[in-house]
Amino acid sequence: MPRVLTIGEMVIDFLPGSEPASYIRKAGGAPANVAIAVRRQGCDSAFCGMVGDDDFGRFLLDTLRENRVEPCIPHGTSDATTTMAFVTLDASGDRSFTFARKPGADMLLTKEHIRPDMLEKADIIHAGSCSLSKEPAAGATAYALSAGHTMGKLVSFDVNYRNLIWNDDRAAAAAAVDLLKISEEEADMLGGPKALPACTQKYGISLLMETLGGNGAVCFWNGQKLAIDGLPASCVDTCGAGDAFWGAFLTGLLQAGVRKPEDLSAAIIRAAMQRGNIAGWLCVQKKGAIESLPTAEQTEQYRKEFYA
């Protein structure tokens, strides 16, 4: 079965529940959510991230196992605690966070945790950039991207509100990335939409994807701009919808036989974008915990209806 390995931070989000002062727990941190989204979409997945040896760390590891995601680091560390984030949603669905229990255990991910056998088993290696802001996790993430690239794997990266991938000390990581996911905010940081096509050539990126809130998604590939229409609030990060999008998108590529950048085509990319858009939209409709990440069957049903 095609396999995605995700690497990065792991926090626990507390989302507002349906009652005042109630919260819904969900695995937070894009790499962990993407791993679960990929598994729900029908591909194999594993997650490499450090959690604390506490109730929240055990909850996160149990959540991975319940969703049949292999935790590459099966036990927590007593040297730090699992980061918690209390999430506030405004009227438009945008999130703000209040963090607690820092320093987070995810900062303690090291290069030694990234074993060669983990990388060998994967068809796609996906990392989130939050870990690039913290050492030693920054070095571990950069190593995983570069090592995966050297092995000939498809390398995916989520900029996630930071453009640290373009810092000089992370040049090797930038050179390793095949698929780059950004949001409107990151697009602005890079000079706006007009500057994005040049980024693919400058950094050797095969595909650069911009998720556009409720307006669908746009990507730049092989000198082409590919866009799809969106459903309301389809790609925003509320309730992990952005992670649902990317998990479904990566799964769509794998199931179409994509294993290296040369395998990409406009038709494959567009179908994967449609699948991601529907998965994000379904996630928003359910508004909640891990169970809000849709299955492949649910996604395909709505994709056929919406993109008929």
CSV table of C-alpha atoms in Angstrom, one decimal:
chain,number,residue,atom,x,y,z
A,1,MET,CA,0.0,0.0,0.0
A,2,PRO,CA,1.3,3.5,-0.8
A,3,ARG,CA,2.8,5.1,2.3
A,4,VAL,CA,3.2,8.7,3.6
A,5,LEU,CA,5.6,9.5,6.4
A,6,THR,CA,4.9,12.8,8.2
A,7,ILE,CA,7.4,14.5,10.5
A,8,GLY,CA,7.1,17.4,12.8
A,9,GLU,CA,5.4,18.8,15.9
A,10,MET,CA,2.5,17.3,17.7
A,11,VAL,CA,0.3,19.3,20.0
A,12,ILE,CA,-3.2,18.8,21.3
A,13,ASP,CA,-5.8,21.3,20.3
A,14,PHE,CA,-8.9,22.1,22.4
A,15,LEU,CA,-11.6,23.3,20.1
A,16,PRO,CA,-14.8,25.0,21.3
A,17,GLY,CA,-17.5,22.5,21.8
A,18,SER,CA,-21.2,22.8,21.2
A,19,GLU,CA,-21.9,23.9,24.8
A,20,PRO,CA,-20.4,27.0,26.6
A,21,ALA,CA,-17.0,26.2,28.3
A,22,SER,CA,-16.9,22.8,26.6
A,23,TYR,CA,-14.0,21.7,24.4
A,24,ILE,CA,-13.4,19.0,21.8
A,25,ARG,CA,-10.0,17.4,22.0
A,26,LYS,CA,-8.2,16.6,18.7
A,27,ALA,CA,-4.7,15.8,17.6
A,28,GLY,CA,-3.1,19.1,16.5
A,29,GLY,CA,0.0,19.9,14.6
A,30,ALA,CA,-0.3,19.6,10.8
A,31,PRO,CA,1.9,16.5,10.3
A,32,ALA,CA,0.0,14.4,12.8
A,33,ASN,CA,-3.3,15.4,11.3
A,34,VAL,CA,-2.1,14.9,7.7
A,35,ALA,CA,-1.0,11.3,8.7
A,36,ILE,CA,-4.5,10.6,10.0
A,37,ALA,CA,-6.1,12.2,7.0
A,38,VAL,CA,-4.0,10.1,4.6
A,39,ARG,CA,-5.0,6.9,6.5
A,40,ARG,CA,-8.7,7.8,6.3
A,41,GLN,CA,-8.3,8.4,2.6
A,42,GLY,CA,-7.0,4.9,2.0
A,43,CYS,CA,-3.2,5.0,2.0
A,44,ASP,CA,-0.7,3.8,4.7
A,45,SER,CA,0.9,6.4,6.9
A,46,ALA,CA,3.3,6.8,9.8
A,47,PHE,CA,4.1,9.8,12.0
A,48,CYS,CA,7.5,10.7,13.5
A,49,GLY,CA,7.1,13.2,16.3
A,50,MET,CA,7.9,13.5,20.0
A,51,VAL,CA,5.2,13.7,22.7
A,52,GLY,CA,5.4,14.1,26.4
A,53,ASP,CA,5.0,11.1,28.8
A,54,ASP,CA,1.8,12.6,30.1
A,55,ASP,CA,-1.9,12.1,29.8
A,56,PHE,CA,-2.1,14.3,26.7
A,57,GLY,CA,0.9,12.6,25.0
A,58,ARG,CA,-0.7,9.2,25.6
A,59,PHE,CA,-4.0,10.5,24.2
A,60,LEU,CA,-2.2,11.6,21.0
A,61,LEU,CA,-0.4,8.3,20.6
A,62,ASP,CA,-3.7,6.4,21.2
A,63,THR,CA,-5.4,8.6,18.6
A,64,LEU,CA,-2.8,7.7,16.0
A,65,ARG,CA,-3.1,4.0,16.8
A,66,GLU,CA,-6.9,4.1,16.7
A,67,ASN,CA,-6.7,5.6,13.2
A,68,ARG,CA,-4.1,2.9,12.2
A,69,VAL,CA,-1.3,5.4,11.9
A,70,GLU,CA,2.1,4.0,12.9
A,71,PRO,CA,3.8,6.1,15.6
A,72,CYS,CA,7.5,5.9,14.8
A,73,ILE,CA,8.3,7.1,18.3
A,74,PRO,CA,5.9,5.0,20.3
A,75,HIS,CA,6.7,6.3,23.8
A,76,GLY,CA,6.7,9.8,25.2
A,77,THR,CA,9.6,11.7,26.9
A,78,SER,CA,9.6,12.8,30.6
A,79,ASP,CA,11.9,15.7,29.7
A,80,ALA,CA,9.1,17.9,28.4
A,81,THR,CA,5.3,18.0,28.3
A,82,THR,CA,2.9,17.8,25.4
A,83,THR,CA,1.9,21.2,24.3
A,84,MET,CA,-1.8,22.2,24.6
A,85,ALA,CA,-3.5,24.8,22.5
A,86,PHE,CA,-6.8,26.4,23.4
A,87,VAL,CA,-8.4,27.5,20.1
A,88,THR,CA,-10.7,30.5,19.6
A,89,LEU,CA,-12.7,30.8,16.4
A,90,ASP,CA,-13.9,34.2,15.2
A,91,ALA,CA,-17.0,34.8,13.1
A,92,SER,CA,-15.1,34.1,9.9
A,93,GLY,CA,-13.7,30.8,11.2
A,94,ASP,CA,-10.2,32.1,11.7
A,95,ARG,CA,-8.3,30.7,14.6
A,96,SER,CA,-6.3,32.2,17.4
A,97,PHE,CA,-4.3,30.1,20.0
A,98,THR,CA,-3.5,30.2,23.7
A,99,PHE,CA,-0.6,27.8,24.3
A,100,ALA,CA,0.1,26.1,27.6
A,101,ARG,CA,2.5,23.5,29.1
A,102,LYS,CA,5.6,24.6,27.3
A,103,PRO,CA,8.3,23.8,26.5
A,104,GLY,CA,6.7,21.3,24.2
A,105,ALA,CA,8.1,17.8,23.8
A,106,ASP,CA,8.1,18.2,20.0
A,107,MET,CA,11.2,20.5,20.4
A,108,LEU,CA,13.2,17.4,21.4
A,109,LEU,CA,12.9,15.6,18.1
A,110,THR,CA,16.4,14.9,16.9
A,111,LYS,CA,18.1,13.7,13.7
A,112,GLU,CA,18.7,10.4,15.4
A,113,HIS,CA,15.0,9.8,15.6
A,114,ILE,CA,14.7,9.9,11.8
A,115,ARG,CA,15.8,6.3,11.1
A,116,PRO,CA,16.7,5.3,7.5
A,117,ASP,CA,14.2,2.5,7.5
A,118,MET,CA,11.4,5.0,8.2
A,119,LEU,CA,12.4,6.9,5.1
A,120,GLU,CA,12.9,3.8,3.0
A,121,LYS,CA,9.4,2.6,3.6
A,122,ALA,CA,7.8,5.9,2.5
A,123,ASP,CA,6.7,7.0,-1.0
A,124,ILE,CA,6.1,10.6,0.2
A,125,ILE,CA,7.8,12.3,3.1
A,126,HIS,CA,5.8,15.3,4.4
A,127,ALA,CA,7.0,17.8,7.0
A,128,GLY,CA,5.5,20.8,8.7
A,129,SER,CA,7.5,23.9,9.2
A,130,CYS,CA,6.6,24.6,12.8
A,131,SER,CA,9.5,22.3,13.8
A,132,LEU,CA,11.9,24.4,11.8
A,133,SER,CA,11.6,27.2,14.3
A,134,LYS,CA,13.0,25.0,17.2
A,135,GLU,CA,16.2,23.2,17.7
A,136,PRO,CA,17.0,20.3,17.6
A,137,ALA,CA,13.7,19.7,15.8
A,138,ALA,CA,14.7,22.1,13.0
A,139,GLY,CA,17.8,20.1,12.2
A,140,ALA,CA,15.8,16.9,12.3
A,141,THR,CA,13.2,18.2,9.9
A,142,ALA,CA,15.7,19.6,7.5
A,143,TYR,CA,17.6,16.3,7.6
A,144,ALA,CA,14.5,14.3,6.8
A,145,LEU,CA,13.6,16.4,3.8
A,146,SER,CA,17.1,16.3,2.4
A,147,ALA,CA,17.6,12.6,3.1
A,148,GLY,CA,14.3,11.7,1.5
A,149,HIS,CA,15.2,13.7,-1.5
A,150,THR,CA,18.5,11.9,-1.9
A,151,MET,CA,16.6,8.6,-1.7
A,152,GLY,CA,14.4,9.7,-4.6
A,153,LYS,CA,11.3,10.1,-2.5
A,154,LEU,CA,8.6,12.7,-3.2
A,155,VAL,CA,9.1,15.4,-0.6
A,156,SER,CA,6.2,17.5,0.6
A,157,PHE,CA,6.4,20.6,2.9
A,158,ASP,CA,3.8,22.8,4.6
A,159,VAL,CA,5.1,26.3,5.2
A,160,ASN,CA,2.5,26.9,7.9
A,161,TYR,CA,2.9,30.7,8.5
A,162,ARG,CA,6.7,30.7,8.4
A,163,ASN,CA,9.0,31.1,5.5
A,164,LEU,CA,12.0,29.7,7.4
A,165,ILE,CA,12.5,27.2,4.6
A,166,TRP,CA,14.2,29.9,2.6
A,167,ASN,CA,16.7,31.0,5.3
A,168,ASP,CA,20.2,30.4,4.2
A,169,ASP,CA,20.8,27.8,6.9
A,170,ARG,CA,17.9,25.8,5.5
A,171,ALA,CA,19.0,25.9,1.9
A,172,ALA,CA,19.4,22.2,1.7
A,173,ALA,CA,15.9,21.6,2.9
A,174,ALA,CA,14.5,24.1,0.4
A,175,ALA,CA,16.4,22.3,-2.5
A,176,ALA,CA,14.8,19.0,-1.4
A,177,VAL,CA,11.2,20.1,-1.6
A,178,ASP,CA,9.0,18.8,-4.5
A,179,LEU,CA,5.6,19.8,-3.3
A,180,LEU,CA,5.1,23.0,-1.3
A,181,LYS,CA,1.8,24.0,0.4
A,182,ILE,CA,1.3,27.6,1.4
A,183,SER,CA,-1.7,29.8,2.3
A,184,GLU,CA,-2.6,33.3,1.3
A,185,GLU,CA,-0.5,34.7,4.1
A,186,GLU,CA,2.6,32.9,2.9
A,187,ALA,CA,1.9,34.0,-0.7
A,188,ASP,CA,2.0,37.6,0.5
A,189,MET,CA,5.3,36.9,2.3
A,190,LEU,CA,6.7,35.7,-0.9
A,191,GLY,CA,5.6,38.7,-2.9
A,192,GLY,CA,2.0,37.9,-3.8
A,193,PRO,CA,0.5,35.6,-6.4
A,194,LYS,CA,2.5,37.2,-9.3
A,195,ALA,CA,5.7,36.1,-7.6
A,196,LEU,CA,4.7,32.5,-7.1
A,197,PRO,CA,5.5,31.0,-10.5
A,198,ALA,CA,9.1,32.4,-10.2
A,199,CYS,CA,9.4,30.6,-6.8
A,200,THR,CA,9.0,27.2,-8.4
A,201,GLN,CA,12.0,27.9,-10.8
A,202,LYS,CA,14.1,29.7,-8.2
A,203,TYR,CA,13.9,26.9,-5.6
A,204,GLY,CA,13.4,23.9,-7.9
A,205,ILE,CA,9.9,23.2,-6.6
A,206,SER,CA,7.9,21.0,-8.9
A,207,LEU,CA,4.5,22.1,-7.5
A,208,LEU,CA,3.5,25.0,-5.4
A,209,MET,CA,0.0,24.9,-4.0
A,210,GLU,CA,-1.9,27.9,-2.5
A,211,THR,CA,-5.0,27.1,-0.4
A,212,LEU,CA,-7.4,30.0,-0.6
A,213,GLY,CA,-9.9,29.7,2.3
A,214,GLY,CA,-13.3,29.2,0.9
A,215,ASN,CA,-12.3,29.9,-2.7
A,216,GLY,CA,-10.7,26.6,-3.6
A,217,ALA,CA,-7.0,26.2,-4.4
A,218,VAL,CA,-4.4,27.3,-7.0
A,219,CYS,CA,-1.2,25.6,-7.9
A,220,PHE,CA,1.7,26.4,-10.2
A,221,TRP,CA,3.2,23.4,-12.0
A,222,ASN,CA,5.4,23.1,-15.1
A,223,GLY,CA,4.7,26.7,-16.1
A,224,GLN,CA,1.0,26.2,-15.8
A,225,LYS,CA,-1.5,27.7,-13.3
A,226,LEU,CA,-4.2,25.2,-12.3
A,227,ALA,CA,-7.2,26.3,-10.2
A,228,ILE,CA,-10.3,24.7,-8.9
A,229,ASP,CA,-13.5,26.2,-7.5
A,230,GLY,CA,-14.1,25.8,-3.8
A,231,LEU,CA,-16.9,25.1,-1.5
A,232,PRO,CA,-17.5,27.6,1.4
A,233,ALA,CA,-14.8,27.3,4.0
A,234,SER,CA,-13.2,24.4,2.2
A,235,CYS,CA,-9.6,24.9,2.8
A,236,VAL,CA,-9.3,27.0,6.0
A,237,ASP,CA,-7.6,25.5,9.0
A,238,THR,CA,-10.6,25.4,11.2
A,239,CYS,CA,-10.9,21.9,12.7
A,240,GLY,CA,-8.0,20.7,10.7
A,241,ALA,CA,-9.6,21.3,7.3
A,242,GLY,CA,-6.3,22.4,5.8
A,243,ASP,CA,-4.7,19.1,6.9
A,244,ALA,CA,-7.7,17.2,5.5
A,245,PHE,CA,-7.1,18.9,2.2
A,246,TRP,CA,-3.4,18.1,2.0
A,247,GLY,CA,-3.9,14.5,3.2
A,248,ALA,CA,-6.5,13.9,0.5
A,249,PHE,CA,-4.4,15.6,-2.1
A,250,LEU,CA,-1.3,13.5,-1.3
A,251,THR,CA,-3.4,10.4,-1.3
A,252,GLY,CA,-4.9,11.3,-4.7
A,253,LEU,CA,-1.4,11.6,-6.1
A,254,LEU,CA,-0.2,8.3,-4.7
A,255,GLN,CA,-3.2,6.4,-5.9
A,256,ALA,CA,-2.7,7.8,-9.3
A,257,GLY,CA,0.7,6.3,-9.4
A,258,VAL,CA,2.8,9.5,-8.6
A,259,ARG,CA,6.1,8.5,-7.0
A,260,LYS,CA,8.4,11.3,-8.4
A,261,PRO,CA,7.8,14.7,-9.9
A,262,GLU,CA,8.0,13.4,-13.4
A,263,ASP,CA,4.9,11.4,-12.8
A,264,LEU,CA,2.8,14.5,-12.3
A,265,SER,CA,0.3,15.7,-14.9
A,266,ALA,CA,-2.3,18.4,-15.1
A,267,ALA,CA,-5.2,15.9,-15.0
A,268,ILE,CA,-3.8,14.0,-11.9
A,269,ILE,CA,-3.1,17.3,-10.1
A,270,ARG,CA,-6.5,18.7,-10.8
A,271,ALA,CA,-8.3,15.5,-9.6
A,272,ALA,CA,-6.2,15.5,-6.4
A,273,MET,CA,-7.0,19.2,-5.8
A,274,GLN,CA,-10.7,18.4,-6.2
A,275,ARG,CA,-10.4,15.5,-3.7
A,276,GLY,CA,-8.6,17.7,-1.3
A,277,ASN,CA,-11.1,20.5,-1.6
A,278,ILE,CA,-14.0,18.1,-0.8
A,279,ALA,CA,-12.2,16.6,2.1
A,280,GLY,CA,-11.6,20.0,3.6
A,281,TRP,CA,-15.2,21.0,3.1
A,282,LEU,CA,-16.5,17.8,4.7
A,283,CYS,CA,-14.1,18.4,7.6
A,284,VAL,CA,-15.6,21.8,8.2
A,285,GLN,CA,-19.2,20.5,8.0
A,286,LYS,CA,-18.5,18.1,10.9
A,287,LYS,CA,-16.6,20.8,12.9
A,288,GLY,CA,-14.8,18.8,15.5
A,289,ALA,CA,-12.5,16.1,16.5
A,290,ILE,CA,-10.4,13.6,14.6
A,291,GLU,CA,-13.6,11.9,13.4
A,292,SER,CA,-14.2,15.0,11.2
A,293,LEU,CA,-11.5,13.9,8.8
A,294,PRO,CA,-13.5,12.2,6.0
A,295,THR,CA,-13.0,8.8,4.5
A,296,ALA,CA,-12.1,8.1,0.9
A,297,GLU,CA,-15.7,7.0,0.1
A,298,GLN,CA,-17.2,10.1,1.6
A,299,THR,CA,-14.8,12.3,-0.3
A,300,GLU,CA,-15.3,10.6,-3.6
A,301,GLN,CA,-19.1,10.7,-3.4
A,302,TYR,CA,-19.2,14.5,-3.0
A,303,ARG,CA,-16.4,15.0,-5.5
A,304,LYS,CA,-18.4,13.3,-8.2
A,305,GLU,CA,-21.4,15.5,-7.4
A,306,PHE,CA,-19.6,18.8,-7.1
A,307,TYR,CA,-17.2,18.4,-10.0
A,308,ALA,CA,-19.5,16.5,-12.4
